[in-house]
PDB file of C-alpha atoms in Angstrom:
ATOM      1  CA  UNK Y 200     -15.884  82.964  29.900  1.00  0.00           C
ATOM      2  CA  UNK Y 201     -15.796  83.554  26.497  1.00  0.00           C
ATOM      3  CA  UNK Y 202     -14.986  80.203  24.648  1.00  0.00           C
ATOM      4  CA  UNK Y 203     -17.616  79.850  21.976  1.00  0.00           C
ATOM      5  CA  UNK Y 204     -16.104  76.618  20.332  1.00  0.00           C
ATOM      6  CA  UNK Y 205     -19.241  74.680  21.241  1.00  0.00           C
ATOM      7  CA  UNK Y 206     -21.488  77.278  19.590  1.00  0.00           C
ATOM      8  CA  UNK Y 207     -19.879  76.768  16.312  1.00  0.00           C
ATOM      9  CA  UNK Y 208     -19.740  73.117  16.437  1.00  0.00           C
ATOM     10  CA  UNK Y 209     -21.763  70.752  13.627  1.00  0.00           C
ATOM     11  CA  UNK Y 210     -24.477  68.767  15.229  1.00  0.00           C
ATOM     12  CA  UNK Y 211     -22.658  65.895  14.360  1.00  0.00           C
ATOM     13  CA  UNK Y 212     -19.780  66.631  16.656  1.00  0.00           C
ATOM     14  CA  UNK Y 213     -21.694  67.694  19.551  1.00  0.00           C
ATOM     15  CA  UNK Y 214     -21.566  64.180  21.171  1.00  0.00           C
ATOM     16  CA  UNK Y 215     -17.870  63.945  20.997  1.00  0.00           C
ATOM     17  CA  UNK Y 216     -17.972  67.386  22.817  1.00  0.00           C
ATOM     18  CA  UNK Y 217     -19.901  66.258  25.545  1.00  0.00           C
ATOM     19  CA  UNK Y 218     -18.099  63.372  26.188  1.00  0.00           C
ATOM     20  CA  UNK Y 219     -14.443  64.753  25.815  1.00  0.00           C
ATOM     21  CA  UNK Y 220     -14.634  68.499  25.948  1.00  0.00           C
ATOM     22  CA  UNK Y 221     -14.242  68.523  30.079  1.00  0.00           C
ATOM     23  CA  UNK Y 222     -11.467  66.243  31.013  1.00  0.00           C
ATOM     24  CA  UNK Y 223     -13.175  65.120  34.417  1.00  0.00           C
ATOM     25  CA  UNK Y 224     -16.054  63.760  32.294  1.00  0.00           C
ATOM     26  CA  UNK Y 225     -13.996  62.115  29.762  1.00  0.00           C
ATOM     27  CA  UNK Y 226     -12.149  60.135  32.491  1.00  0.00           C
ATOM     28  CA  UNK Y 227     -15.408  58.534  33.399  1.00  0.00           C
ATOM     29  CA  UNK Y 228     -16.117  57.088  29.969  1.00  0.00           C
ATOM     30  CA  UNK Y 229     -19.470  58.706  29.706  1.00  0.00           C
ATOM     31  CA  UNK Y 230     -21.114  57.852  26.186  1.00  0.00           C
ATOM     32  CA  UNK Y 231     -24.124  59.725  24.629  1.00  0.00           C
ATOM     33  CA  UNK Y 232     -26.363  57.399  23.224  1.00  0.00           C
ATOM     34  CA  UNK Y 233     -28.694  59.814  21.386  1.00  0.00           C
ATOM     35  CA  UNK Y 234     -28.833  63.816  21.205  1.00  0.00           C
ATOM     36  CA  UNK Y 235     -31.428  65.745  19.548  1.00  0.00           C
ATOM     37  CA  UNK Y 236     -33.586  68.775  20.019  1.00  0.00           C
ATOM     38  CA  UNK Y 237     -35.323  68.486  23.464  1.00  0.00           C
ATOM     39  CA  UNK Y 238     -33.867  65.033  24.187  1.00  0.00           C
ATOM     40  CA  UNK Y 239     -30.585  63.271  25.398  1.00  0.00           C
ATOM     41  CA  UNK Y 240     -29.396  60.156  26.546  1.00  0.00           C
ATOM     42  CA  UNK Y 241     -26.188  58.986  28.130  1.00  0.00           C
ATOM     43  CA  UNK Y 242     -24.946  55.850  29.465  1.00  0.00           C
ATOM     44  CA  UNK Y 243     -22.051  55.711  32.177  1.00  0.00           C
ATOM     45  CA  UNK Y 244     -19.532  52.319  32.152  1.00  0.00           C
ATOM     46  CA  UNK Y 245     -19.392  50.524  35.456  1.00  0.00           C
ATOM     47  CA  UNK Y 246     -15.863  49.808  34.145  1.00  0.00           C
ATOM     48  CA  UNK Y 247     -13.355  52.079  35.972  1.00  0.00           C
ATOM     49  CA  UNK Y 248     -16.041  53.672  37.807  1.00  0.00           C
ATOM     50  CA  UNK Y 249     -16.085  51.037  40.864  1.00  0.00           C
ATOM     51  CA  UNK Y 250     -16.066  51.876  44.360  1.00  0.00           C
ATOM     52  CA  UNK Y 251     -14.489  49.413  46.993  1.00  0.00           C
ATOM     53  CA  UNK Y 252     -17.081  47.138  46.920  1.00  0.00           C
ATOM     54  CA  UNK Y 253     -17.309  47.075  43.133  1.00  0.00           C
ATOM     55  CA  UNK Y 254     -20.716  48.582  42.460  1.00  0.00           C
ATOM     56  CA  UNK Y 255     -20.589  51.959  40.906  1.00  0.00           C
ATOM     57  CA  UNK Y 256     -19.089  54.914  42.991  1.00  0.00           C
ATOM     58  CA  UNK Y 257     -21.997  57.637  43.809  1.00  0.00           C
ATOM     59  CA  UNK Y 258     -19.796  60.609  42.800  1.00  0.00           C
ATOM     60  CA  UNK Y 259     -19.691  58.903  39.188  1.00  0.00           C
ATOM     61  CA  UNK Y 260     -23.625  58.918  39.473  1.00  0.00           C
ATOM     62  CA  UNK Y 261     -23.786  62.714  40.514  1.00  0.00           C
ATOM     63  CA  UNK Y 262     -21.891  63.363  37.398  1.00  0.00           C
ATOM     64  CA  UNK Y 263     -24.179  61.247  35.361  1.00  0.00           C
ATOM     65  CA  UNK Y 264     -27.065  63.333  36.889  1.00  0.00           C
ATOM     66  CA  UNK Y 265     -25.464  66.771  36.041  1.00  0.00           C
ATOM     67  CA  UNK Y 266     -24.307  66.138  32.361  1.00  0.00           C
ATOM     68  CA  UNK Y 267     -27.822  66.087  30.661  1.00  0.00           C
ATOM     69  CA  UNK Y 268     -28.461  69.385  31.387  1.00  0.00           C
ATOM     70  CA  UNK Y 269     -25.638  70.733  29.118  1.00  0.00           C
ATOM     71  CA  UNK Y 270     -26.048  68.328  26.405  1.00  0.00           C
ATOM     72  CA  UNK Y 271     -29.601  69.278  26.155  1.00  0.00           C
ATOM     73  CA  UNK Y 272     -28.701  72.685  25.884  1.00  0.00           C
ATOM     74  CA  UNK Y 273     -26.316  71.973  23.089  1.00  0.00           C
ATOM     75  CA  UNK Y 274     -28.534  70.029  21.099  1.00  0.00           C
ATOM     76  CA  UNK Y 275     -31.868  72.388  21.766  1.00  0.00           C
ATOM     77  CA  UNK Y 276     -30.668  76.282  22.095  1.00  0.00           C
ATOM     78  CA  UNK Y 277     -28.117  78.437  20.323  1.00  0.00           C
ATOM     79  CA  UNK Y 278     -24.772  78.061  21.991  1.00  0.00           C
ATOM     80  CA  UNK Y 279     -23.476  80.910  20.127  1.00  0.00           C
ATOM     81  CA  UNK Y 280     -25.750  83.388  21.949  1.00  0.00           C
ATOM     82  CA  UNK Y 281     -26.508  81.402  25.268  1.00  0.00           C
ATOM     83  CA  UNK Y 282     -24.634  79.633  28.108  1.00  0.00           C
ATOM     84  CA  UNK Y 283     -25.894  76.998  30.611  1.00  0.00           C
ATOM     85  CA  UNK Y 284     -25.587  77.260  34.367  1.00  0.00           C
ATOM     86  CA  UNK Y 285     -26.044  74.547  36.479  1.00  0.00           C
ATOM     87  CA  UNK Y 286     -27.801  75.680  39.898  1.00  0.00           C
ATOM     88  CA  UNK Y 287     -28.393  72.616  41.862  1.00  0.00           C
ATOM     89  CA  UNK Y 288     -28.076  68.916  41.567  1.00  0.00           C
ATOM     90  CA  UNK Y 289     -29.923  66.663  43.983  1.00  0.00           C
ATOM     91  CA  UNK Y 290     -29.608  62.518  43.540  1.00  0.00           C
ATOM     92  CA  UNK Y 291     -31.346  59.702  45.811  1.00  0.00           C
ATOM     93  CA  UNK Y 292     -29.808  56.598  45.514  1.00  0.00           C
ATOM     94  CA  UNK Y 293     -32.244  53.843  45.554  1.00  0.00           C
ATOM     95  CA  UNK Y 294     -30.048  50.635  45.165  1.00  0.00           C
ATOM     96  CA  UNK Y 295     -26.702  49.691  44.481  1.00  0.00           C
ATOM     97  CA  UNK Y 296     -25.389  49.886  40.330  1.00  0.00           C
ATOM     98  CA  UNK Y 297     -23.984  47.023  39.415  1.00  0.00           C
ATOM     99  CA  UNK Y 298     -23.880  47.512  35.681  1.00  0.00           C
ATOM    100  CA  UNK Y 299     -23.440  50.478  33.212  1.00  0.00           C
ATOM    101  CA  UNK Y 300     -25.899  53.117  33.931  1.00  0.00           C
ATOM    102  CA  UNK Y 301     -28.173  55.255  31.692  1.00  0.00           C
ATOM    103  CA  UNK Y 302     -29.962  58.482  32.133  1.00  0.00           C
ATOM    104  CA  UNK Y 303     -32.503  60.198  29.672  1.00  0.00           C
ATOM    105  CA  UNK Y 304     -33.394  63.854  29.870  1.00  0.00           C
ATOM    106  CA  UNK Y 305     -36.140  65.515  27.867  1.00  0.00           C
ATOM    107  CA  UNK Y 306     -37.781  68.860  27.390  1.00  0.00           C
ATOM    108  CA  UNK Y 307     -41.541  68.673  26.285  1.00  0.00           C
ATOM    109  CA  UNK Y 308     -42.339  70.803  23.077  1.00  0.00           C
ATOM    110  CA  UNK Y 309     -44.145  73.350  25.243  1.00  0.00           C
ATOM    111  CA  UNK Y 310     -41.127  73.613  27.936  1.00  0.00           C
ATOM    112  CA  UNK Y 311     -38.915  74.137  25.320  1.00  0.00           C
ATOM    113  CA  UNK Y 312     -40.995  76.982  23.514  1.00  0.00           C
ATOM    114  CA  UNK Y 313     -41.158  78.456  26.868  1.00  0.00           C
ATOM    115  CA  UNK Y 314     -37.589  78.580  27.269  1.00  0.00           C
ATOM    116  CA  UNK Y 315     -37.076  80.062  24.071  1.00  0.00           C
ATOM    117  CA  UNK Y 316     -39.604  82.804  24.703  1.00  0.00           C
ATOM    118  CA  UNK Y 317     -38.153  83.922  27.629  1.00  0.00           C
ATOM    119  CA  UNK Y 318     -34.402  83.821  26.307  1.00  0.00           C
ATOM    120  CA  UNK Y 319     -35.880  86.124  23.565  1.00  0.00           C
ATOM    121  CA  UNK Y 320     -37.553  88.488  26.114  1.00  0.00           C
ATOM    122  CA  UNK Y 321     -35.711  88.284  29.364  1.00  0.00           C
ATOM    123  CA  UNK Y 322     -32.226  86.867  27.667  1.00  0.00           C
ATOM    124  CA  UNK Y 323     -32.207  84.105  30.497  1.00  0.00           C
ATOM    125  CA  UNK Y 324     -34.457  81.162  31.555  1.00  0.00           C
ATOM    126  CA  UNK Y 325     -34.374  78.481  34.101  1.00  0.00           C
ATOM    127  CA  UNK Y 326     -35.636  74.673  33.684  1.00  0.00           C
ATOM    128  CA  UNK Y 327     -35.788  71.546  35.800  1.00  0.00           C
ATOM    129  CA  UNK Y 328     -34.811  67.900  34.548  1.00  0.00           C
ATOM    130  CA  UNK Y 329     -36.107  65.213  36.888  1.00  0.00           C
ATOM    131  CA  UNK Y 330     -34.444  61.775  35.875  1.00  0.00           C
ATOM    132  CA  UNK Y 331     -34.330  58.358  36.789  1.00  0.00           C
ATOM    133  CA  UNK Y 332     -30.935  56.595  36.694  1.00  0.00           C
ATOM    134  CA  UNK Y 333     -31.466  52.842  35.146  1.00  0.00           C
ATOM    135  CA  UNK Y 334     -29.503  49.895  35.410  1.00  0.00           C
ATOM    136  CA  UNK Y 335     -29.135  47.604  32.358  1.00  0.00           C
ATOM    137  CA  UNK Y 336     -32.279  45.730  33.460  1.00  0.00           C
ATOM    138  CA  UNK Y 337     -34.003  49.029  33.663  1.00  0.00           C
ATOM    139  CA  UNK Y 338     -34.123  49.241  37.294  1.00  0.00           C
ATOM    140  CA  UNK Y 339     -33.928  52.699  38.720  1.00  0.00           C
ATOM    141  CA  UNK Y 340     -30.644  52.916  40.904  1.00  0.00           C
ATOM    142  CA  UNK Y 341     -31.124  56.724  41.396  1.00  0.00           C
ATOM    143  CA  UNK Y 342     -33.305  59.579  41.026  1.00  0.00           C
ATOM    144  CA  UNK Y 343     -32.064  62.822  40.070  1.00  0.00           C
ATOM    145  CA  UNK Y 344     -33.242  66.434  39.974  1.00  0.00           C
ATOM    146  CA  UNK Y 345     -30.966  69.014  38.355  1.00  0.00           C
ATOM    147  CA  UNK Y 346     -32.096  72.944  37.982  1.00  0.00           C
ATOM    148  CA  UNK Y 347     -30.631  74.792  35.156  1.00  0.00           C
ATOM    149  CA  UNK Y 348     -30.356  78.276  34.014  1.00  0.00           C
ATOM    150  CA  UNK Y 349     -29.653  79.612  30.512  1.00  0.00           C
ATOM    151  CA  UNK Y 350     -28.745  83.072  29.760  1.00  0.00           C
ATOM    152  CA  UNK Y 351     -27.187  85.432  27.177  1.00  0.00           C
ATOM    153  CA  UNK Y 352     -23.416  84.898  26.985  1.00  0.00           C
ATOM    154  CA  UNK Y 353     -21.188  88.052  27.824  1.00  0.00           C
TER     155      UNK Y 353
ATOM    156  CA  UNK X 300     -19.833  43.442  49.249  1.00  0.00           C
ATOM    157  CA  UNK X 301     -17.475  41.887  51.856  1.00  0.00           C
ATOM    158  CA  UNK X 302     -14.377  43.663  51.419  1.00  0.00           C
ATOM    159  CA  UNK X 303     -13.264  44.643  54.839  1.00  0.00           C
ATOM    160  CA  UNK X 304      -9.902  45.652  53.897  1.00  0.00           C
ATOM    161  CA  UNK X 305     -10.844  49.529  55.177  1.00  0.00           C
ATOM    162  CA  UNK X 306     -11.639  47.919  58.555  1.00  0.00           C
ATOM    163  CA  UNK X 307      -8.328  46.904  59.114  1.00  0.00           C
ATOM    164  CA  UNK X 308      -6.227  49.829  58.460  1.00  0.00           C
ATOM    165  CA  UNK X 309      -4.176  51.873  60.599  1.00  0.00           C
ATOM    166  CA  UNK X 310      -5.792  55.251  61.346  1.00  0.00           C
ATOM    167  CA  UNK X 311      -2.424  56.769  59.723  1.00  0.00           C
ATOM    168  CA  UNK X 312      -3.199  55.015  56.480  1.00  0.00           C
ATOM    169  CA  UNK X 313      -6.933  56.274  56.338  1.00  0.00           C
ATOM    170  CA  UNK X 314      -6.167  59.406  54.290  1.00  0.00           C
ATOM    171  CA  UNK X 315      -4.337  57.560  51.569  1.00  0.00           C
ATOM    172  CA  UNK X 316      -7.326  55.170  51.661  1.00  0.00           C
ATOM    173  CA  UNK X 317      -9.840  57.870  50.971  1.00  0.00           C
ATOM    174  CA  UNK X 318      -7.892  59.627  48.218  1.00  0.00           C
ATOM    175  CA  UNK X 319      -7.083  56.318  46.329  1.00  0.00           C
ATOM    176  CA  UNK X 320      -9.061  53.274  47.329  1.00  0.00           C
ATOM    177  CA  UNK X 321     -12.007  54.516  44.616  1.00  0.00           C
ATOM    178  CA  UNK X 322     -10.298  54.972  41.112  1.00  0.00           C
ATOM    179  CA  UNK X 323     -12.881  57.730  40.227  1.00  0.00           C
ATOM    180  CA  UNK X 324     -11.748  59.683  43.254  1.00  0.00           C
ATOM    181  CA  UNK X 325      -8.205  59.194  42.897  1.00  0.00           C
ATOM    182  CA  UNK X 326      -8.378  60.731  39.455  1.00  0.00           C
ATOM    183  CA  UNK X 327      -9.674  64.029  40.894  1.00  0.00           C
ATOM    184  CA  UNK X 328      -6.364  64.299  42.691  1.00  0.00           C
ATOM    185  CA  UNK X 329      -8.324  65.000  45.932  1.00  0.00           C
ATOM    186  CA  UNK X 330      -6.452  65.155  49.194  1.00  0.00           C
ATOM    187  CA  UNK X 331      -7.364  64.722  52.876  1.00  0.00           C
ATOM    188  CA  UNK X 332      -6.032  68.025  54.781  1.00  0.00           C
ATOM    189  CA  UNK X 333      -7.115  66.489  58.268  1.00  0.00           C
ATOM    190  CA  UNK X 334      -9.305  63.116  59.540  1.00  0.00           C
ATOM    191  CA  UNK X 335      -9.767  62.688  63.000  1.00  0.00           C
ATOM    192  CA  UNK X 336     -12.808  61.194  65.281  1.00  0.00           C
ATOM    193  CA  UNK X 337     -15.911  63.572  64.046  1.00  0.00           C
ATOM    194  CA  UNK X 338     -13.992  65.667  61.694  1.00  0.00           C
ATOM    195  CA  UNK X 339     -12.699  65.451  58.242  1.00  0.00           C
ATOM    196  CA  UNK X 340     -11.480  68.166  55.815  1.00  0.00           C
ATOM    197  CA  UNK X 341     -10.629  67.787  52.241  1.00  0.00           C
ATOM    198  CA  UNK X 342      -9.342  69.810  49.300  1.00  0.00           C
ATOM    199  CA  UNK X 343     -10.036  69.189  45.517  1.00  0.00           C
ATOM    200  CA  UNK X 344      -7.378  70.743  43.293  1.00  0.00           C
ATOM    201  CA  UNK X 345      -8.589  72.798  40.289  1.00  0.00           C
ATOM    202  CA  UNK X 346      -5.823  71.576  38.179  1.00  0.00           C
ATOM    203  CA  UNK X 347      -7.094  68.820  36.043  1.00  0.00           C
ATOM    204  CA  UNK X 348     -10.502  69.072  36.955  1.00  0.00           C
ATOM    205  CA  UNK X 349     -11.613  72.247  34.876  1.00  0.00           C
ATOM    206  CA  UNK X 350     -14.358  72.596  32.738  1.00  0.00           C
ATOM    207  CA  UNK X 351     -14.689  74.022  29.189  1.00  0.00           C
ATOM    208  CA  UNK X 352     -14.406  77.519  30.639  1.00  0.00           C
ATOM    209  CA  UNK X 353     -11.530  77.114  33.308  1.00  0.00           C
ATOM    210  CA  UNK X 354     -13.513  76.719  36.282  1.00  0.00           C
ATOM    211  CA  UNK X 355     -13.939  73.738  38.260  1.00  0.00           C
ATOM    212  CA  UNK X 356     -16.380  71.262  36.791  1.00  0.00           C
ATOM    213  CA  UNK X 357     -19.806  70.827  38.638  1.00  0.00           C
ATOM    214  CA  UNK X 358     -19.389  67.315  38.867  1.00  0.00           C
ATOM    215  CA  UNK X 359     -16.141  67.242  40.705  1.00  0.00           C
ATOM    216  CA  UNK X 360     -17.847  69.692  43.456  1.00  0.00           C
ATOM    217  CA  UNK X 361     -20.544  66.697  43.772  1.00  0.00           C
ATOM    218  CA  UNK X 362     -17.905  64.318  44.109  1.00  0.00           C
ATOM    219  CA  UNK X 363     -16.160  66.495  46.948  1.00  0.00           C
ATOM    220  CA  UNK X 364     -19.708  66.916  48.741  1.00  0.00           C
ATOM    221  CA  UNK X 365     -19.878  63.468  48.633  1.00  0.00           C
ATOM    222  CA  UNK X 366     -16.883  62.072  50.296  1.00  0.00           C
ATOM    223  CA  UNK X 367     -16.667  63.494  53.387  1.00  0.00           C
ATOM    224  CA  UNK X 368     -19.539  61.041  54.908  1.00  0.00           C
ATOM    225  CA  UNK X 369     -16.956  58.089  54.122  1.00  0.00           C
ATOM    226  CA  UNK X 370     -13.988  59.666  55.464  1.00  0.00           C
ATOM    227  CA  UNK X 371     -15.594  60.822  58.620  1.00  0.00           C
ATOM    228  CA  UNK X 372     -17.148  57.483  58.705  1.00  0.00           C
ATOM    229  CA  UNK X 373     -13.837  55.854  58.602  1.00  0.00           C
ATOM    230  CA  UNK X 374     -12.296  58.141  61.337  1.00  0.00           C
ATOM    231  CA  UNK X 375     -15.393  57.774  63.550  1.00  0.00           C
ATOM    232  CA  UNK X 376     -16.774  54.533  63.643  1.00  0.00           C
ATOM    233  CA  UNK X 377     -16.043  50.763  63.668  1.00  0.00           C
ATOM    234  CA  UNK X 378     -15.164  50.001  60.168  1.00  0.00           C
ATOM    235  CA  UNK X 379     -14.856  46.106  60.714  1.00  0.00           C
ATOM    236  CA  UNK X 380     -18.488  46.296  61.953  1.00  0.00           C
ATOM    237  CA  UNK X 381     -20.465  48.781  60.021  1.00  0.00           C
ATOM    238  CA  UNK X 382     -20.534  50.113  56.590  1.00  0.00           C
ATOM    239  CA  UNK X 383     -21.357  53.602  55.054  1.00  0.00           C
ATOM    240  CA  UNK X 384     -24.163  54.213  52.586  1.00  0.00           C
ATOM    241  CA  UNK X 385     -24.823  57.481  50.897  1.00  0.00           C
ATOM    242  CA  UNK X 386     -28.622  58.071  50.546  1.00  0.00           C
ATOM    243  CA  UNK X 387     -28.792  61.334  48.932  1.00  0.00           C
ATOM    244  CA  UNK X 388     -26.689  64.404  47.889  1.00  0.00           C
ATOM    245  CA  UNK X 389     -27.759  67.886  47.175  1.00  0.00           C
ATOM    246  CA  UNK X 390     -25.599  70.689  45.963  1.00  0.00           C
ATOM    247  CA  UNK X 391     -26.308  74.122  45.339  1.00  0.00           C
ATOM    248  CA  UNK X 392     -23.790  76.285  43.252  1.00  0.00           C
ATOM    249  CA  UNK X 393     -23.284  79.744  44.359  1.00  0.00           C
ATOM    250  CA  UNK X 394     -20.195  80.954  42.139  1.00  0.00           C
ATOM    251  CA  UNK X 395     -17.779  79.574  40.020  1.00  0.00           C
ATOM    252  CA  UNK X 396     -14.860  78.128  41.454  1.00  0.00           C
ATOM    253  CA  UNK X 397     -11.548  79.383  40.107  1.00  0.00           C
ATOM    254  CA  UNK X 398      -9.357  77.856  42.765  1.00  0.00           C
ATOM    255  CA  UNK X 399      -8.937  74.699  44.573  1.00  0.00           C
ATOM    256  CA  UNK X 400     -11.727  73.928  46.997  1.00  0.00           C
ATOM    257  CA  UNK X 401     -12.178  72.596  50.331  1.00  0.00           C
ATOM    258  CA  UNK X 402     -14.784  71.134  52.431  1.00  0.00           C
ATOM    259  CA  UNK X 403     -15.154  70.249  55.975  1.00  0.00           C
ATOM    260  CA  UNK X 404     -17.359  68.227  57.964  1.00  0.00           C
ATOM    261  CA  UNK X 405     -17.954  67.551  61.226  1.00  0.00           C
ATOM    262  CA  UNK X 406     -20.001  65.764  63.680  1.00  0.00           C
ATOM    263  CA  UNK X 407     -20.696  67.180  67.073  1.00  0.00           C
ATOM    264  CA  UNK X 408     -19.878  64.901  70.292  1.00  0.00           C
ATOM    265  CA  UNK X 409     -23.856  64.465  70.864  1.00  0.00           C
ATOM    266  CA  UNK X 410     -24.416  63.418  67.478  1.00  0.00           C
ATOM    267  CA  UNK X 411     -21.542  61.061  67.419  1.00  0.00           C
ATOM    268  CA  UNK X 412     -22.936  59.468  70.494  1.00  0.00           C
ATOM    269  CA  UNK X 413     -26.418  59.274  69.377  1.00  0.00           C
ATOM    270  CA  UNK X 414     -25.216  57.502  66.378  1.00  0.00           C
ATOM    271  CA  UNK X 415     -22.770  55.221  68.564  1.00  0.00           C
ATOM    272  CA  UNK X 416     -25.787  54.420  70.761  1.00  0.00           C
ATOM    273  CA  UNK X 417     -28.491  53.557  67.719  1.00  0.00           C
ATOM    274  CA  UNK X 418     -25.563  51.380  66.094  1.00  0.00           C
ATOM    275  CA  UNK X 419     -25.450  49.382  69.619  1.00  0.00           C
ATOM    276  CA  UNK X 420     -29.370  49.192  69.935  1.00  0.00           C
ATOM    277  CA  UNK X 421     -30.448  48.852  66.386  1.00  0.00           C
ATOM    278  CA  UNK X 422     -27.363  47.851  64.109  1.00  0.00           C
ATOM    279  CA  UNK X 423     -28.097  51.101  62.120  1.00  0.00           C
ATOM    280  CA  UNK X 424     -28.236  54.861  62.303  1.00  0.00           C
ATOM    281  CA  UNK X 425     -28.511  57.749  59.882  1.00  0.00           C
ATOM    282  CA  UNK X 426     -26.845  61.272  59.759  1.00  0.00           C
ATOM    283  CA  UNK X 427     -26.912  64.433  57.747  1.00  0.00           C
ATOM    284  CA  UNK X 428     -24.051  66.341  56.696  1.00  0.00           C
ATOM    285  CA  UNK X 429     -24.448  70.066  55.689  1.00  0.00           C
ATOM    286  CA  UNK X 430     -21.342  71.669  54.264  1.00  0.00           C
ATOM    287  CA  UNK X 431     -20.102  74.642  52.696  1.00  0.00           C
ATOM    288  CA  UNK X 432     -17.666  74.353  49.714  1.00  0.00           C
ATOM    289  CA  UNK X 433     -14.864  77.119  49.894  1.00  0.00           C
ATOM    290  CA  UNK X 434     -12.203  78.682  47.586  1.00  0.00           C
ATOM    291  CA  UNK X 435      -8.911  79.647  48.776  1.00  0.00           C
ATOM    292  CA  UNK X 436     -10.101  83.080  49.772  1.00  0.00           C
ATOM    293  CA  UNK X 437     -12.898  81.299  51.849  1.00  0.00           C
ATOM    294  CA  UNK X 438     -15.501  82.470  49.558  1.00  0.00           C
ATOM    295  CA  UNK X 439     -18.795  79.644  49.595  1.00  0.00           C
ATOM    296  CA  UNK X 440     -18.850  78.310  45.821  1.00  0.00           C
ATOM    297  CA  UNK X 441     -21.258  75.809  46.656  1.00  0.00           C
ATOM    298  CA  UNK X 442     -23.536  74.294  49.780  1.00  0.00           C
ATOM    299  CA  UNK X 443     -24.047  70.485  50.197  1.00  0.00           C
ATOM    300  CA  UNK X 444     -26.237  68.510  51.931  1.00  0.00           C
ATOM    301  CA  UNK X 445     -25.461  64.716  52.093  1.00  0.00           C
ATOM    302  CA  UNK X 446     -27.721  61.853  53.745  1.00  0.00           C
ATOM    303  CA  UNK X 447     -25.737  58.738  55.185  1.00  0.00           C
ATOM    304  CA  UNK X 448     -26.550  55.671  56.675  1.00  0.00           C
ATOM    305  CA  UNK X 449     -24.407  53.440  58.587  1.00  0.00           C
ATOM    306  CA  UNK X 450     -25.517  49.801  59.245  1.00  0.00           C
ATOM    307  CA  UNK X 451     -23.985  46.412  60.188  1.00  0.00           C
ATOM    308  CA  UNK X 452     -21.876  44.808  57.600  1.00  0.00           C
ATOM    309  CA  UNK X 453     -23.109  41.567  56.461  1.00  0.00           C
TER     310      UNK X 453
END
């Protein structure tokens, strides 16, 4: 559990880490659109991720719902001291996705401050991301909720 | 939305269809252990599906939670007349998965009969699968709940 590689990355290398460090994520072709403190947006391509009827496969949308927590963690918290853990993911599918799909996750400054304070005082903290997954026309194809914990690394 | 290929498959070809028809599923290397009416069990290999710390990546476990609904549909209902739709998936992660992971989904005869009757009378029906995802020692690594609808194909 002690690969701290990501804790030593320069900020400009973080998107590539998110896109490529985990082979199962890399295989989807997911792209980071923007990562900064408290903010991450990502795009999942339809190409290569179709189901048997040509829309985006649900399992890929589940992955797209999971990734923002790790991306936000890396762009917001000290990855040399802490690790993120996903505790739960829920996705409700609203309509078939017939194009690339984007997700944007954000922590308010107050939420970021709460987490920083809890990490300092308790060594761990939890947060929830509720996001919309949207097609290129801005239509919501799915709604997600993901629960994460951040805690001191061993 | 009209690829009815799967509706014309022989029963013995269904496992290969589940494993290979959707490229994003095929890339995971998932294997069908058993498919029969009302029953499906599948195994996700750890190899190729590790995260950056060597345990199974959460997104792959999410996919493993989604697949049984389609497999059960194919082994239980008439795929020339009906299609399955996944409405929601929820996974709660319990411990890191350090081995291959299996999932088994089952419909009771009563539940299968209810669905058959509703398909006949209303042209659609819904069912829920609540499953345990287990490592090779039988330890539960995650709990899943997935909601599906079956309805007449267009």
